[in-house]
Amino acid sequence: MARPYNETLNEKEGYVLREFSHDTPSFEYVWHRDMEDREIEVLDGEGWQFQYENCMPYHLQKGMVFDIPEGEYHRLIKGYNILKCRIVRKCQIKI
């Protein structure tokens, strides 16, 4: 299954730039969880929403920064144009 985004890795700076298309069908933006903590910065996009499990969705706005904890279910609700985000994966050392 193809992912509903395109991404570019910036190894030197340690982040990923990810673009989500408003042309992607809504059903492709599924509930999921990630294997590591992530910090998300919204760079551009209008009408997009983010939702954690058991919470109401909230609108994403340019400049917003938020965290997604490892293993927490979440999803995107698509907006009106391309959503662009910077994603920093926060690796954890587990002992």
mmCIF file with all atom_site columns, C-alpha atoms in Angstrom:
data_model
loop_
_atom_site.group_PDB
_atom_site.id
_atom_site.type_symbol
_atom_site.label_atom_id
_atom_site.label_alt_id
_atom_site.label_comp_id
_atom_site.label_asym_id
_atom_site.label_entity_id
_atom_site.label_seq_id
_atom_site.pdbx_PDB_ins_code
_atom_site.Cartn_x
_atom_site.Cartn_y
_atom_site.Cartn_z
_atom_site.occupancy
_atom_site.B_iso_or_equiv
_atom_site.pdbx_formal_charge
_atom_site.auth_seq_id
_atom_site.auth_comp_id
_atom_site.auth_asym_id
_atom_site.auth_atom_id
_atom_site.pdbx_PDB_model_num
ATOM 1  C CA . MET A 1 1  ? 0.000   0.000  0.000  1.00 0.00 ? 1  MET A CA 1
ATOM 2  C CA . ALA A 1 2  ? 1.398   3.384  -0.992 1.00 0.00 ? 2  ALA A CA 1
ATOM 3  C CA . ARG A 1 3  ? 1.682   6.065  1.652  1.00 0.00 ? 3  ARG A CA 1
ATOM 4  C CA . PRO A 1 4  ? -0.455  9.203  1.241  1.00 0.00 ? 4  PRO A CA 1
ATOM 5  C CA . TYR A 1 5  ? 2.550   11.535 1.312  1.00 0.00 ? 5  TYR A CA 1
ATOM 6  C CA . ASN A 1 6  ? 5.879   12.348 -0.283 1.00 0.00 ? 6  ASN A CA 1
ATOM 7  C CA . GLU A 1 7  ? 8.896   12.969 1.889  1.00 0.00 ? 7  GLU A CA 1
ATOM 8  C CA . THR A 1 8  ? 12.424  14.256 1.605  1.00 0.00 ? 8  THR A CA 1
ATOM 9  C CA . LEU A 1 9  ? 15.070  13.366 4.185  1.00 0.00 ? 9  LEU A CA 1
ATOM 10 C CA . ASN A 1 10 ? 17.470  16.101 5.310  1.00 0.00 ? 10 ASN A CA 1
ATOM 11 C CA . GLU A 1 11 ? 20.147  13.973 6.987  1.00 0.00 ? 11 GLU A CA 1
ATOM 12 C CA . LYS A 1 12 ? 22.434  16.905 7.706  1.00 0.00 ? 12 LYS A CA 1
ATOM 13 C CA . GLU A 1 13 ? 19.752  18.748 9.716  1.00 0.00 ? 13 GLU A CA 1
ATOM 14 C CA . GLY A 1 14 ? 18.112  15.586 11.063 1.00 0.00 ? 14 GLY A CA 1
ATOM 15 C CA . TYR A 1 15 ? 14.534  16.001 9.879  1.00 0.00 ? 15 TYR A CA 1
ATOM 16 C CA . VAL A 1 16 ? 12.088  14.899 7.191  1.00 0.00 ? 16 VAL A CA 1
ATOM 17 C CA . LEU A 1 17 ? 9.989   17.238 5.049  1.00 0.00 ? 17 LEU A CA 1
ATOM 18 C CA . ARG A 1 18 ? 6.646   15.614 4.330  1.00 0.00 ? 18 ARG A CA 1
ATOM 19 C CA . GLU A 1 19 ? 3.887   16.746 1.956  1.00 0.00 ? 19 GLU A CA 1
ATOM 20 C CA . PHE A 1 20 ? 0.323   15.440 2.116  1.00 0.00 ? 20 PHE A CA 1
ATOM 21 C CA . SER A 1 21 ? -1.886  16.003 -0.930 1.00 0.00 ? 21 SER A CA 1
ATOM 22 C CA . HIS A 1 22 ? -5.469  17.198 -0.709 1.00 0.00 ? 22 HIS A CA 1
ATOM 23 C CA . ASP A 1 23 ? -6.108  15.112 -3.850 1.00 0.00 ? 23 ASP A CA 1
ATOM 24 C CA . THR A 1 24 ? -5.522  11.865 -1.927 1.00 0.00 ? 24 THR A CA 1
ATOM 25 C CA . PRO A 1 25 ? -8.830  10.149 -1.020 1.00 0.00 ? 25 PRO A CA 1
ATOM 26 C CA . SER A 1 26 ? -9.856  10.653 2.624  1.00 0.00 ? 26 SER A CA 1
ATOM 27 C CA . PHE A 1 27 ? -9.918  6.913  3.322  1.00 0.00 ? 27 PHE A CA 1
ATOM 28 C CA . GLU A 1 28 ? -6.134  6.789  2.853  1.00 0.00 ? 28 GLU A CA 1
ATOM 29 C CA . TYR A 1 29 ? -5.592  8.988  5.918  1.00 0.00 ? 29 TYR A CA 1
ATOM 30 C CA . VAL A 1 30 ? -5.981  6.124  8.372  1.00 0.00 ? 30 VAL A CA 1
ATOM 31 C CA . TRP A 1 31 ? -5.604  5.790  12.125 1.00 0.00 ? 31 TRP A CA 1
ATOM 32 C CA . HIS A 1 32 ? -2.059  4.644  12.846 1.00 0.00 ? 32 HIS A CA 1
ATOM 33 C CA . ARG A 1 33 ? 0.739   4.810  15.384 1.00 0.00 ? 33 ARG A CA 1
ATOM 34 C CA . ASP A 1 34 ? 4.440   5.467  15.006 1.00 0.00 ? 34 ASP A CA 1
ATOM 35 C CA . MET A 1 35 ? 7.375   3.500  16.384 1.00 0.00 ? 35 MET A CA 1
ATOM 36 C CA . GLU A 1 36 ? 9.140   6.565  17.823 1.00 0.00 ? 36 GLU A CA 1
ATOM 37 C CA . ASP A 1 37 ? 8.318   9.931  19.357 1.00 0.00 ? 37 ASP A CA 1
ATOM 38 C CA . ARG A 1 38 ? 8.028   12.717 16.800 1.00 0.00 ? 38 ARG A CA 1
ATOM 39 C CA . GLU A 1 39 ? 7.977   16.494 16.820 1.00 0.00 ? 39 GLU A CA 1
ATOM 40 C CA . ILE A 1 40 ? 5.862   18.005 14.034 1.00 0.00 ? 40 ILE A CA 1
ATOM 41 C CA . GLU A 1 41 ? 6.072   21.575 12.721 1.00 0.00 ? 41 GLU A CA 1
ATOM 42 C CA . VAL A 1 42 ? 3.365   22.721 10.309 1.00 0.00 ? 42 VAL A CA 1
ATOM 43 C CA . LEU A 1 43 ? 4.988   24.673 7.453  1.00 0.00 ? 43 LEU A CA 1
ATOM 44 C CA . ASP A 1 44 ? 1.959   25.190 5.217  1.00 0.00 ? 44 ASP A CA 1
ATOM 45 C CA . GLY A 1 45 ? -1.573  23.958 4.546  1.00 0.00 ? 45 GLY A CA 1
ATOM 46 C CA . GLU A 1 46 ? -5.157  25.078 5.048  1.00 0.00 ? 46 GLU A CA 1
ATOM 47 C CA . GLY A 1 47 ? -8.148  23.218 6.464  1.00 0.00 ? 47 GLY A CA 1
ATOM 48 C CA . TRP A 1 48 ? -6.147  20.219 7.710  1.00 0.00 ? 48 TRP A CA 1
ATOM 49 C CA . GLN A 1 49 ? -6.933  18.712 11.097 1.00 0.00 ? 49 GLN A CA 1
ATOM 50 C CA . PHE A 1 50 ? -5.070  16.383 13.443 1.00 0.00 ? 50 PHE A CA 1
ATOM 51 C CA . GLN A 1 51 ? -6.707  13.963 15.848 1.00 0.00 ? 51 GLN A CA 1
ATOM 52 C CA . TYR A 1 52 ? -5.356  11.848 18.707 1.00 0.00 ? 52 TYR A CA 1
ATOM 53 C CA . GLU A 1 53 ? -7.361  8.760  19.706 1.00 0.00 ? 53 GLU A CA 1
ATOM 54 C CA . ASN A 1 54 ? -10.248 9.588  22.066 1.00 0.00 ? 54 ASN A CA 1
ATOM 55 C CA . CYS A 1 55 ? -9.841  13.335 21.428 1.00 0.00 ? 55 CYS A CA 1
ATOM 56 C CA . MET A 1 56 ? -11.588 15.865 19.229 1.00 0.00 ? 56 MET A CA 1
ATOM 57 C CA . PRO A 1 57 ? -9.678  16.897 16.078 1.00 0.00 ? 57 PRO A CA 1
ATOM 58 C CA . TYR A 1 58 ? -8.036  20.311 15.987 1.00 0.00 ? 58 TYR A CA 1
ATOM 59 C CA . HIS A 1 59 ? -7.086  22.561 13.085 1.00 0.00 ? 59 HIS A CA 1
ATOM 60 C CA . LEU A 1 60 ? -3.461  22.684 12.031 1.00 0.00 ? 60 LEU A CA 1
ATOM 61 C CA . GLN A 1 61 ? -2.002  26.133 11.458 1.00 0.00 ? 61 GLN A CA 1
ATOM 62 C CA . LYS A 1 62 ? 1.251   27.309 9.933  1.00 0.00 ? 62 LYS A CA 1
ATOM 63 C CA . GLY A 1 63 ? 3.934   27.588 12.627 1.00 0.00 ? 63 GLY A CA 1
ATOM 64 C CA . MET A 1 64 ? 2.240   25.143 14.997 1.00 0.00 ? 64 MET A CA 1
ATOM 65 C CA . VAL A 1 65 ? 4.576   22.648 16.700 1.00 0.00 ? 65 VAL A CA 1
ATOM 66 C CA . PHE A 1 66 ? 3.331   19.553 18.527 1.00 0.00 ? 66 PHE A CA 1
ATOM 67 C CA . ASP A 1 67 ? 4.517   16.117 19.606 1.00 0.00 ? 67 ASP A CA 1
ATOM 68 C CA . ILE A 1 68 ? 3.239   12.662 18.760 1.00 0.00 ? 68 ILE A CA 1
ATOM 69 C CA . PRO A 1 69 ? 4.281   10.112 21.403 1.00 0.00 ? 69 PRO A CA 1
ATOM 70 C CA . GLU A 1 70 ? 5.455   6.676  20.339 1.00 0.00 ? 70 GLU A CA 1
ATOM 71 C CA . GLY A 1 71 ? 2.598   4.194  20.043 1.00 0.00 ? 71 GLY A CA 1
ATOM 72 C CA . GLU A 1 72 ? -0.244  6.729  20.293 1.00 0.00 ? 72 GLU A CA 1
ATOM 73 C CA . TYR A 1 73 ? -2.975  6.324  17.680 1.00 0.00 ? 73 TYR A CA 1
ATOM 74 C CA . HIS A 1 74 ? -3.603  9.421  15.562 1.00 0.00 ? 74 HIS A CA 1
ATOM 75 C CA . ARG A 1 75 ? -4.742  10.524 12.122 1.00 0.00 ? 75 ARG A CA 1
ATOM 76 C CA . LEU A 1 76 ? -4.941  13.442 9.707  1.00 0.00 ? 76 LEU A CA 1
ATOM 77 C CA . ILE A 1 77 ? -8.171  14.826 8.294  1.00 0.00 ? 77 ILE A CA 1
ATOM 78 C CA . LYS A 1 78 ? -7.482  16.306 4.890  1.00 0.00 ? 78 LYS A CA 1
ATOM 79 C CA . GLY A 1 79 ? -7.766  19.974 4.069  1.00 0.00 ? 79 GLY A CA 1
ATOM 80 C CA . TYR A 1 80 ? -7.975  22.253 1.033  1.00 0.00 ? 80 TYR A CA 1
ATOM 81 C CA . ASN A 1 81 ? -4.423  22.287 -0.288 1.00 0.00 ? 81 ASN A CA 1
ATOM 82 C CA . ILE A 1 82 ? -1.043  20.598 0.272  1.00 0.00 ? 82 ILE A CA 1
ATOM 83 C CA . LEU A 1 83 ? -0.010  20.137 3.905  1.00 0.00 ? 83 LEU A CA 1
ATOM 84 C CA . LYS A 1 84 ? 3.739   20.569 4.428  1.00 0.00 ? 84 LYS A CA 1
ATOM 85 C CA . CYS A 1 85 ? 5.370   19.489 7.695  1.00 0.00 ? 85 CYS A CA 1
ATOM 86 C CA . ARG A 1 86 ? 8.836   19.152 9.182  1.00 0.00 ? 86 ARG A CA 1
ATOM 87 C CA . ILE A 1 87 ? 9.152   15.955 11.221 1.00 0.00 ? 87 ILE A CA 1
ATOM 88 C CA . VAL A 1 88 ? 11.890  15.309 13.756 1.00 0.00 ? 88 VAL A CA 1
ATOM 89 C CA . ARG A 1 89 ? 12.094  11.714 14.907 1.00 0.00 ? 89 ARG A CA 1
ATOM 90 C CA . LYS A 1 90 ? 13.165  11.528 18.539 1.00 0.00 ? 90 LYS A CA 1
ATOM 91 C CA . CYS A 1 91 ? 15.045  8.296  19.056 1.00 0.00 ? 91 CYS A CA 1
ATOM 92 C CA . GLN A 1 92 ? 14.904  6.869  22.539 1.00 0.00 ? 92 GLN A CA 1
ATOM 93 C CA . ILE A 1 93 ? 17.477  4.598  24.106 1.00 0.00 ? 93 ILE A CA 1
ATOM 94 C CA . LYS A 1 94 ? 15.645  1.758  25.837 1.00 0.00 ? 94 LYS A CA 1
ATOM 95 C CA . ILE A 1 95 ? 17.440  -0.126 28.567 1.00 0.00 ? 95 ILE A CA 1
#
